[in-house]
Coordinates of C-alpha atoms and ligand atoms in Angstrom, one line a residue:
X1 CA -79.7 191.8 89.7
X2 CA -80.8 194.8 88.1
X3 CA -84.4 196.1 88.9
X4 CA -86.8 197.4 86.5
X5 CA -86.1 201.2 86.1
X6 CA -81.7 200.5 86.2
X7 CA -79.9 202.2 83.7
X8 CA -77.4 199.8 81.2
X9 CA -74.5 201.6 79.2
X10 CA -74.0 200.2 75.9
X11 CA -70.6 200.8 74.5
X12 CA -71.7 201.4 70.6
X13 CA -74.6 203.0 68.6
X14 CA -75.2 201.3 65.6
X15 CA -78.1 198.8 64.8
X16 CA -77.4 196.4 67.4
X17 CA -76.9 198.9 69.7
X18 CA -79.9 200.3 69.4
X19 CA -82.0 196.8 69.1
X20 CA -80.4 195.9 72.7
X21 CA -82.0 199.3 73.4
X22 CA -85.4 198.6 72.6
X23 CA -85.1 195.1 74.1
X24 CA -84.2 196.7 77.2
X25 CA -87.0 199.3 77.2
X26 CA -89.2 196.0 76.9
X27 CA -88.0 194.6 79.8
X28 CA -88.3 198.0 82.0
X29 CA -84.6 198.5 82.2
X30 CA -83.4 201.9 80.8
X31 CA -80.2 202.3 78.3
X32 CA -77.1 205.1 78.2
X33 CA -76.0 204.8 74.9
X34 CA -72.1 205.9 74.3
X35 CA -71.0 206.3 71.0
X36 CA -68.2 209.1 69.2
X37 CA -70.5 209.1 65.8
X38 CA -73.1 211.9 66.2
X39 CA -75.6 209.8 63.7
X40 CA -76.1 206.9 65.6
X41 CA -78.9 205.0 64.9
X42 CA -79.2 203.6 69.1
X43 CA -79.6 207.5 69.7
X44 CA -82.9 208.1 68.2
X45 CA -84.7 204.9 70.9
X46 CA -82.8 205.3 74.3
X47 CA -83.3 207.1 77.4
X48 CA -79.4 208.3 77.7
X49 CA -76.8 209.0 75.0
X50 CA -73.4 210.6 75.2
X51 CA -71.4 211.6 72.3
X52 CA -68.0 211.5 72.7
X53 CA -64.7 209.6 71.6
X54 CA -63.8 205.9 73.6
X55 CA -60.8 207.8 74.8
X56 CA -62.9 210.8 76.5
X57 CA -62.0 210.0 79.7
X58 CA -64.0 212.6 81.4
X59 CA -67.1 211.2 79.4
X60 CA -66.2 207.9 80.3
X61 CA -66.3 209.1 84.0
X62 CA -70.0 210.5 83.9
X63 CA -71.1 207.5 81.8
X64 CA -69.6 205.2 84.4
X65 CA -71.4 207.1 87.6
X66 CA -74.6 206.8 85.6
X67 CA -75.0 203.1 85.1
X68 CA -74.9 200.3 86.7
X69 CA -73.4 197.7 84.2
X70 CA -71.4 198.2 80.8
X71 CA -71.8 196.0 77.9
X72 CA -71.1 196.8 74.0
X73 CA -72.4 195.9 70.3
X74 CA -69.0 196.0 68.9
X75 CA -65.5 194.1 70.2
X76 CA -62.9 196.5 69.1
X77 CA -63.4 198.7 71.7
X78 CA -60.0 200.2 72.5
X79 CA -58.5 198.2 75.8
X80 CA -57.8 201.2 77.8
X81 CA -61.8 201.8 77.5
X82 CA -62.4 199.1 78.9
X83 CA -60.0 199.1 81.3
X84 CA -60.9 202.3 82.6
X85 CA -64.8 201.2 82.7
X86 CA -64.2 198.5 85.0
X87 CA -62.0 199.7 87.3
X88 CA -65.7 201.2 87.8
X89 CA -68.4 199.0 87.5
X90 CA -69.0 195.5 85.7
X91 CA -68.3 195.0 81.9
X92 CA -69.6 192.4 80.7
X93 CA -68.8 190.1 78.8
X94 CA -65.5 190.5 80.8
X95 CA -61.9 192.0 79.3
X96 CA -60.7 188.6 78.7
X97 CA -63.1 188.0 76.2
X98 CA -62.6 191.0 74.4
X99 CA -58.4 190.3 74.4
X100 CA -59.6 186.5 72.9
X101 CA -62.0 188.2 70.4
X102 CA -60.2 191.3 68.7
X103 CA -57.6 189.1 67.5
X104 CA -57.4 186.2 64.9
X105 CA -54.8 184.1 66.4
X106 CA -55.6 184.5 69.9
X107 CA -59.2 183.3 68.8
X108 CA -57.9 180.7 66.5
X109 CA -55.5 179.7 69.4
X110 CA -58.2 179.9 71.7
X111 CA -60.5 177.6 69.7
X112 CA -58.0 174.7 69.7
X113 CA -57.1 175.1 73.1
X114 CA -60.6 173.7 74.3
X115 CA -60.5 171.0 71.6
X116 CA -62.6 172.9 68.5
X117 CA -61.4 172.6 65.0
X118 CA -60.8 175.6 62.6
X119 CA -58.7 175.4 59.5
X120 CA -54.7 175.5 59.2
X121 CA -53.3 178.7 60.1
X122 CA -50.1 180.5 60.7
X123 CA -48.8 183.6 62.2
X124 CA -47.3 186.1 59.7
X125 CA -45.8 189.3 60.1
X126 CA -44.0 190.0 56.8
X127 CA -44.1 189.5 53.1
X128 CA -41.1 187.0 53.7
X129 CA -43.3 185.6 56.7
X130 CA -46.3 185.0 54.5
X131 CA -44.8 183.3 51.2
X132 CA -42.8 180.3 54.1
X133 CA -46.4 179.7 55.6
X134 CA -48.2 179.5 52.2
X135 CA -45.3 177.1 50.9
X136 CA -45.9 175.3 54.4
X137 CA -50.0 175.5 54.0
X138 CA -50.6 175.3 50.4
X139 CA -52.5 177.7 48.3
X140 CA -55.4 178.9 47.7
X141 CA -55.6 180.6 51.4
X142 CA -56.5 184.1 52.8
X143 CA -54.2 186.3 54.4
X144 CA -56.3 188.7 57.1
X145 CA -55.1 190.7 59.1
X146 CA -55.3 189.9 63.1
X147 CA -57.1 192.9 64.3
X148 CA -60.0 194.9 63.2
X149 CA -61.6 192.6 60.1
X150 CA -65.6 192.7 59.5
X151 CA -67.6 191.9 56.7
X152 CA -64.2 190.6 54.7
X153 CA -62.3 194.0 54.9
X154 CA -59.0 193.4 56.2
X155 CA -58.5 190.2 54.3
X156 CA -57.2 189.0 50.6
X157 CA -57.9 185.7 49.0
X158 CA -54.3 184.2 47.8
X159 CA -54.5 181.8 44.7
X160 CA -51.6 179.7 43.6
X161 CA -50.5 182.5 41.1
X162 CA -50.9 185.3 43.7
X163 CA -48.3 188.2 43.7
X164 CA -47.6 187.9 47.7
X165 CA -45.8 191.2 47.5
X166 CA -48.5 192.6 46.3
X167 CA -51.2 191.2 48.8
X168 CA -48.9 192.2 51.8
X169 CA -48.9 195.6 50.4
X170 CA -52.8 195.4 50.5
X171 CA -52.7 194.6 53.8
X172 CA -51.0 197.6 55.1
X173 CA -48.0 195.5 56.4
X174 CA -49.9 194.5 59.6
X175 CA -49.5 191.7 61.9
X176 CA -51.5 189.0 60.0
X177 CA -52.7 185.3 59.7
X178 CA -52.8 183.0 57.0
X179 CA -55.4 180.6 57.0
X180 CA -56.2 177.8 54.2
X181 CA -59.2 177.6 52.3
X182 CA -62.1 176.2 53.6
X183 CA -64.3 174.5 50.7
X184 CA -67.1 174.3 52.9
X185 CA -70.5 173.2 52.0
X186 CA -72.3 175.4 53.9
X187 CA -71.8 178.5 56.7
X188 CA -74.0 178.4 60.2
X189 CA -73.6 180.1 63.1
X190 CA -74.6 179.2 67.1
X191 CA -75.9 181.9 69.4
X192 CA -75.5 180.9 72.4
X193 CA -76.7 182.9 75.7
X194 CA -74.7 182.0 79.7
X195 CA -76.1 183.9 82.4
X196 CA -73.3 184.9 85.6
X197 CA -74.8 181.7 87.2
X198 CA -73.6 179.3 84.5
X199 CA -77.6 178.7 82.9
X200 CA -77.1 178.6 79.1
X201 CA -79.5 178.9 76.2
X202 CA -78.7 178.3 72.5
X203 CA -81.3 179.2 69.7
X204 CA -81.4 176.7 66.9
X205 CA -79.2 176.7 64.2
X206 CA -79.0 179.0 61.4
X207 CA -77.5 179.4 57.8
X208 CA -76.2 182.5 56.6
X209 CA -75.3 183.2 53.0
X210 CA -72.5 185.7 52.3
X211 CA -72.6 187.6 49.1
X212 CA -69.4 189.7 48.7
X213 CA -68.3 188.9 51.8
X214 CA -71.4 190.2 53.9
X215 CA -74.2 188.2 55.6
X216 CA -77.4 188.3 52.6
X217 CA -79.6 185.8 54.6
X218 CA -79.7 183.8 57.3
X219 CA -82.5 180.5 57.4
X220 CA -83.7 178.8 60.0
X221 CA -83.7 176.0 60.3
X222 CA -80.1 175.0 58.8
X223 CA -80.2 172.3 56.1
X224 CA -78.2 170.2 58.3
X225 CA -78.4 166.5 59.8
X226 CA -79.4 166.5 63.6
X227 CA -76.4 165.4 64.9
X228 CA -74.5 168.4 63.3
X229 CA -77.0 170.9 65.0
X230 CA -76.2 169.2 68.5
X231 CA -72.4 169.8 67.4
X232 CA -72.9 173.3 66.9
X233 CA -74.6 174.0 69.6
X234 CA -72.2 172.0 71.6
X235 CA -69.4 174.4 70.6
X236 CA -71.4 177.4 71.5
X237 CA -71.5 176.1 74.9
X238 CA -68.3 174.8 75.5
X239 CA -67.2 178.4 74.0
X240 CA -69.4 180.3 76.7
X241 CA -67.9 177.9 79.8
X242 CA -64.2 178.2 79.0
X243 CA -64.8 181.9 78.8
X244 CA -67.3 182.1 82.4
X245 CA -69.2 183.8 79.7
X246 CA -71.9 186.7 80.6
X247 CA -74.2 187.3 78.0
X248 CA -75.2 186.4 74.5
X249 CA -72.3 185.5 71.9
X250 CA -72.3 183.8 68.1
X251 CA -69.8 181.3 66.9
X252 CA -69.7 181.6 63.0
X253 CA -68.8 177.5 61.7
X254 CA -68.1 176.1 58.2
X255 CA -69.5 172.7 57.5
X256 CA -67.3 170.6 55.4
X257 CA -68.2 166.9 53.5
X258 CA -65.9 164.2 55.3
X259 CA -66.5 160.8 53.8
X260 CA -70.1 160.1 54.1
X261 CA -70.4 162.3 56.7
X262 CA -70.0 166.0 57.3
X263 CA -67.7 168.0 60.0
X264 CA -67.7 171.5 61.5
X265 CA -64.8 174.0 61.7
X266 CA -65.0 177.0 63.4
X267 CA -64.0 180.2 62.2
X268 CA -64.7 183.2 64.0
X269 CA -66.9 184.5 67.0
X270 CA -68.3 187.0 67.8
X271 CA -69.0 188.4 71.9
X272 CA -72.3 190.1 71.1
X273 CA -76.0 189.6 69.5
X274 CA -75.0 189.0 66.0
X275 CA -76.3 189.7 62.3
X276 CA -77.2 186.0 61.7
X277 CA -79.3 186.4 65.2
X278 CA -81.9 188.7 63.8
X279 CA -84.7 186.1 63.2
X280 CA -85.0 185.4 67.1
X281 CA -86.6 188.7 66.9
X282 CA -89.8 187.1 65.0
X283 CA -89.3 183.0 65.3
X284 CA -88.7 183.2 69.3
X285 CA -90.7 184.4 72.7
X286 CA -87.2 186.3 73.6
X287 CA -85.4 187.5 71.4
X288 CA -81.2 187.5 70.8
X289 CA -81.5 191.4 71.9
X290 CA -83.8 190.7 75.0
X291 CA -81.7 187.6 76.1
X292 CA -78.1 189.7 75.9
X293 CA -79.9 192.5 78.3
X294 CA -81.6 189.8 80.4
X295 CA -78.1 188.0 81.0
X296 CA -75.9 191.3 81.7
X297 CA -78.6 192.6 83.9
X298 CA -78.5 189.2 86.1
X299 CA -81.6 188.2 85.0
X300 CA -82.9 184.7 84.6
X301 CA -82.6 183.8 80.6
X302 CA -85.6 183.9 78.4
X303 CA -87.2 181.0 76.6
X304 CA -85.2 180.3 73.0
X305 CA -88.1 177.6 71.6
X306 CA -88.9 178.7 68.2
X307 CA -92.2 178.6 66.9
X308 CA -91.2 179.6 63.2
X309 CA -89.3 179.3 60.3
X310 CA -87.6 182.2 59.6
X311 CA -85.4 183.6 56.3
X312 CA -84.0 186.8 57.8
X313 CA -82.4 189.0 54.6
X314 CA -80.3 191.9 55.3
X315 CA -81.2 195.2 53.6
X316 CA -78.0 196.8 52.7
X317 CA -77.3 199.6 50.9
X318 CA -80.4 200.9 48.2
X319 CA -82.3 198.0 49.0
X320 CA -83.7 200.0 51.5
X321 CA -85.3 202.2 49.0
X322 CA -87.9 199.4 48.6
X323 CA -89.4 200.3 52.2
X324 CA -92.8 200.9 51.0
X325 CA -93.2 197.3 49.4
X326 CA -90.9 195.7 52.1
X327 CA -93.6 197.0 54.8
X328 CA -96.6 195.6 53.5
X329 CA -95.4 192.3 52.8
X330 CA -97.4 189.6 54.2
X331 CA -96.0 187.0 57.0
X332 CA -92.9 189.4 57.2
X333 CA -91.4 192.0 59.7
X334 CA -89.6 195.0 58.3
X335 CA -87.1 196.9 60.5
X336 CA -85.3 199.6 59.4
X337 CA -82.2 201.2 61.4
X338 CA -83.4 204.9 60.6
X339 CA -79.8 205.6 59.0
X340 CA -79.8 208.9 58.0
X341 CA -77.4 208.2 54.8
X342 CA -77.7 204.9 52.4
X343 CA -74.1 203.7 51.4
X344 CA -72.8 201.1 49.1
X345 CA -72.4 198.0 51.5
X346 CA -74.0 199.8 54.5
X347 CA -76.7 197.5 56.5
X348 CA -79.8 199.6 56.5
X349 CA -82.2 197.2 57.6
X350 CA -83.5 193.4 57.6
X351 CA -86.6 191.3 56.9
X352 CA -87.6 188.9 58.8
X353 CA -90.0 186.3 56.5
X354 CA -91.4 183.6 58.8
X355 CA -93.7 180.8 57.9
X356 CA -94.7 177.5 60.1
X357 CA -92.6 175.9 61.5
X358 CA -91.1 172.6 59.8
X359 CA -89.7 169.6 61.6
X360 CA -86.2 171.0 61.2
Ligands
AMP401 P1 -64.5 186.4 58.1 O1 -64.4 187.9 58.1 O2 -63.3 185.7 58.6 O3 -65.8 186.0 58.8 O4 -64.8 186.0 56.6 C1 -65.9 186.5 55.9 C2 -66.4 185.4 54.9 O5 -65.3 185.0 54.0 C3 -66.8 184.1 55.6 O6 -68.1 184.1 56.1 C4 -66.6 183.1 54.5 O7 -67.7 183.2 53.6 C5 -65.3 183.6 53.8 N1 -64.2 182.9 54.4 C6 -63.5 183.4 55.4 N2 -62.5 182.5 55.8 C7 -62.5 181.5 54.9 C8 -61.8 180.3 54.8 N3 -60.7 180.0 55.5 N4 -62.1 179.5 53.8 C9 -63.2 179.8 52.9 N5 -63.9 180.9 53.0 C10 -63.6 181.8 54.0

């Protein structure tokens, strides 16, 4: 167990980085952030930084004799990194869950191997490869490429009409996955927290809204039926035990009408505090941020209850510009990243709008 006054290296300076590091700094603990971009937002609020590439190896090495544990804010940290780090010291969430996470069909696989739904899907590898699965799976579907996908990059929506030459080409001729359409009604997510001694926590249930293919809001609670929040959360936690899971993670799941009834497909994960994780920040006692630290430093998890209702929207490119209004809102918390440069699509901030909480 880490004692107060322990340093934690944090693989990744963006915002989550740096909101792990002020949870952290909360709890006593202190933070080594390691990160190749020299305007990273986790820079400016912890104790350590290094700046250097994830293949530095002599960076890695000072980093490594400087902390006592490694965790990370983003999974496509190269594998040598990692393997490297822990030849050293504890990374956690472990290696295995990284290999699971940075690729589409190992996750997809992985999901059905412990019994959890997600939509058809088929390996593909070639143009020829990808118009036999999309005779064998129907169209429309999206072709996405295995590794390396956020926020919908990496991935083209195929209609019945689609020139499949054409979206191969898009795709850079990488290894890829074609998965059918999901008309779902709605999109939650589970975040889910499993200490190294097997306690889980799991906040309630959210639901995100995507607008061009990045989160816009997430609410809480989920316009869902109890027995589907159970579900969810069921899936987080089966996700967490077949992966001796250290940490917090987020299961991202499409809800889909059946019948009279409704059913849940998962669709990605994610093996870190997540966008759509933000209200725990001002609807919980402990936060998403503060859990994640708590479990890699061996601590005993924090309380999830919330006591709010929370709509969480995501600030994303000029939006931001709006700061002055943003921060004196009422019933709201403002946070903003500190990014030195606002970009089109670029997450600068979020605001956290709470109000009492319902019976949801
Ligand atoms: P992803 O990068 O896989 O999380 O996809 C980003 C967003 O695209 C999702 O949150 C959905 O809104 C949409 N999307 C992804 N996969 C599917 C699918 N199989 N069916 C319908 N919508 C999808």
């Amino acid at each position: 167990m880490l004692q107060p006054g322990d340093t934690i290296g944090i693989l990744g300076g963006g915002q989550l980085g740096r909101m792990m590091a002020l949870a952290a700094a909360k709890l006593g603990l202190k933070c080594h952030v390691f990160c190749p971009d020299p305007d990273s937002p986790a820079f400016a609020v912890t104790a350590y930084s290094t700046c250097a590439n994830y293949e530095d190896y002599n960076a890695l090495e000072q980093f490594a004799a400087q902390v006592s544990c490694v965790t990370y804010e983003f999974e496509n940290i190269p594998a040598p990194t990692v393997e490297f780090l822990k030849g050293r010291l504890p990374v956690l969430p472990g290696d295995h869950v990284l290999k699971t996470s940075q690729d589409r069909l190992t996750e997809k696989t992985f999901f059905q191997s412990i019994g959890i739904p997600t939509a058809g899907f088929a390996e593909v590898n070639s143009a020829e490869e990808l118009k036999a699965a999309s005779q064998n799976l129907g169209l429309p579907a999206l072709v996405k490429t295995r590794r390396f996908g956020y926020d919908g990059k990496g991935q083209v929506f195929l209609k019945p009409e689609s020139d499949l030459d054409a979206a191969w080409a898009t795709l850079g001729d990488l290894p890829a996955i074609l998965e059918a359409f999901v008309p779902f009604e709605r999109e939650i997510s589970v975040i889910t927290a499993r200490n190294a001694q097997g306690q889980m926590a799991s906040y309630d249930i959210a639901e995100n809204v995507h607008r061009n293919q990045i989160l816009h809001t997430t609410t809480i609670p989920a316009n869902i039926p109890p027995h589907i929040a159970e579900e969810a959360r069921m899936i987080g936690e089966k996700v967490a035990n077949a992966l001796d899971y250290v940490g917090v993670l987020a299961v991202e799941l499409f809800l889909l009408p059946e019948g009279h009834d409704q059913r849940l497909v998962a669709n990605e994960m994610a093996p870190r505090v997540h966008n759509s994780g933000h209200w725990t920040e001002s609807a919980c006692a402990v936060s998403q941020f503060e859990q994640h630290i708590r479990a890699v430093a061996g601590w005993p998890l924090g309380d999830t209850t919330r006591h709010s209702d929370c709509v969480m929207t995501n600030l994303i490119g000029e939006d931001i510009s709006d700061w002055p209004n943003l921060a004196a809102e009422p019933r709201a918390a403002f946070h903003s990243y500190g990014k030195s440069e606002t970009r089109e699509g670029r997450k600068m901030g979020h605001i956290n709008r709470i109000s009492p909480k319902s019976n949801g």
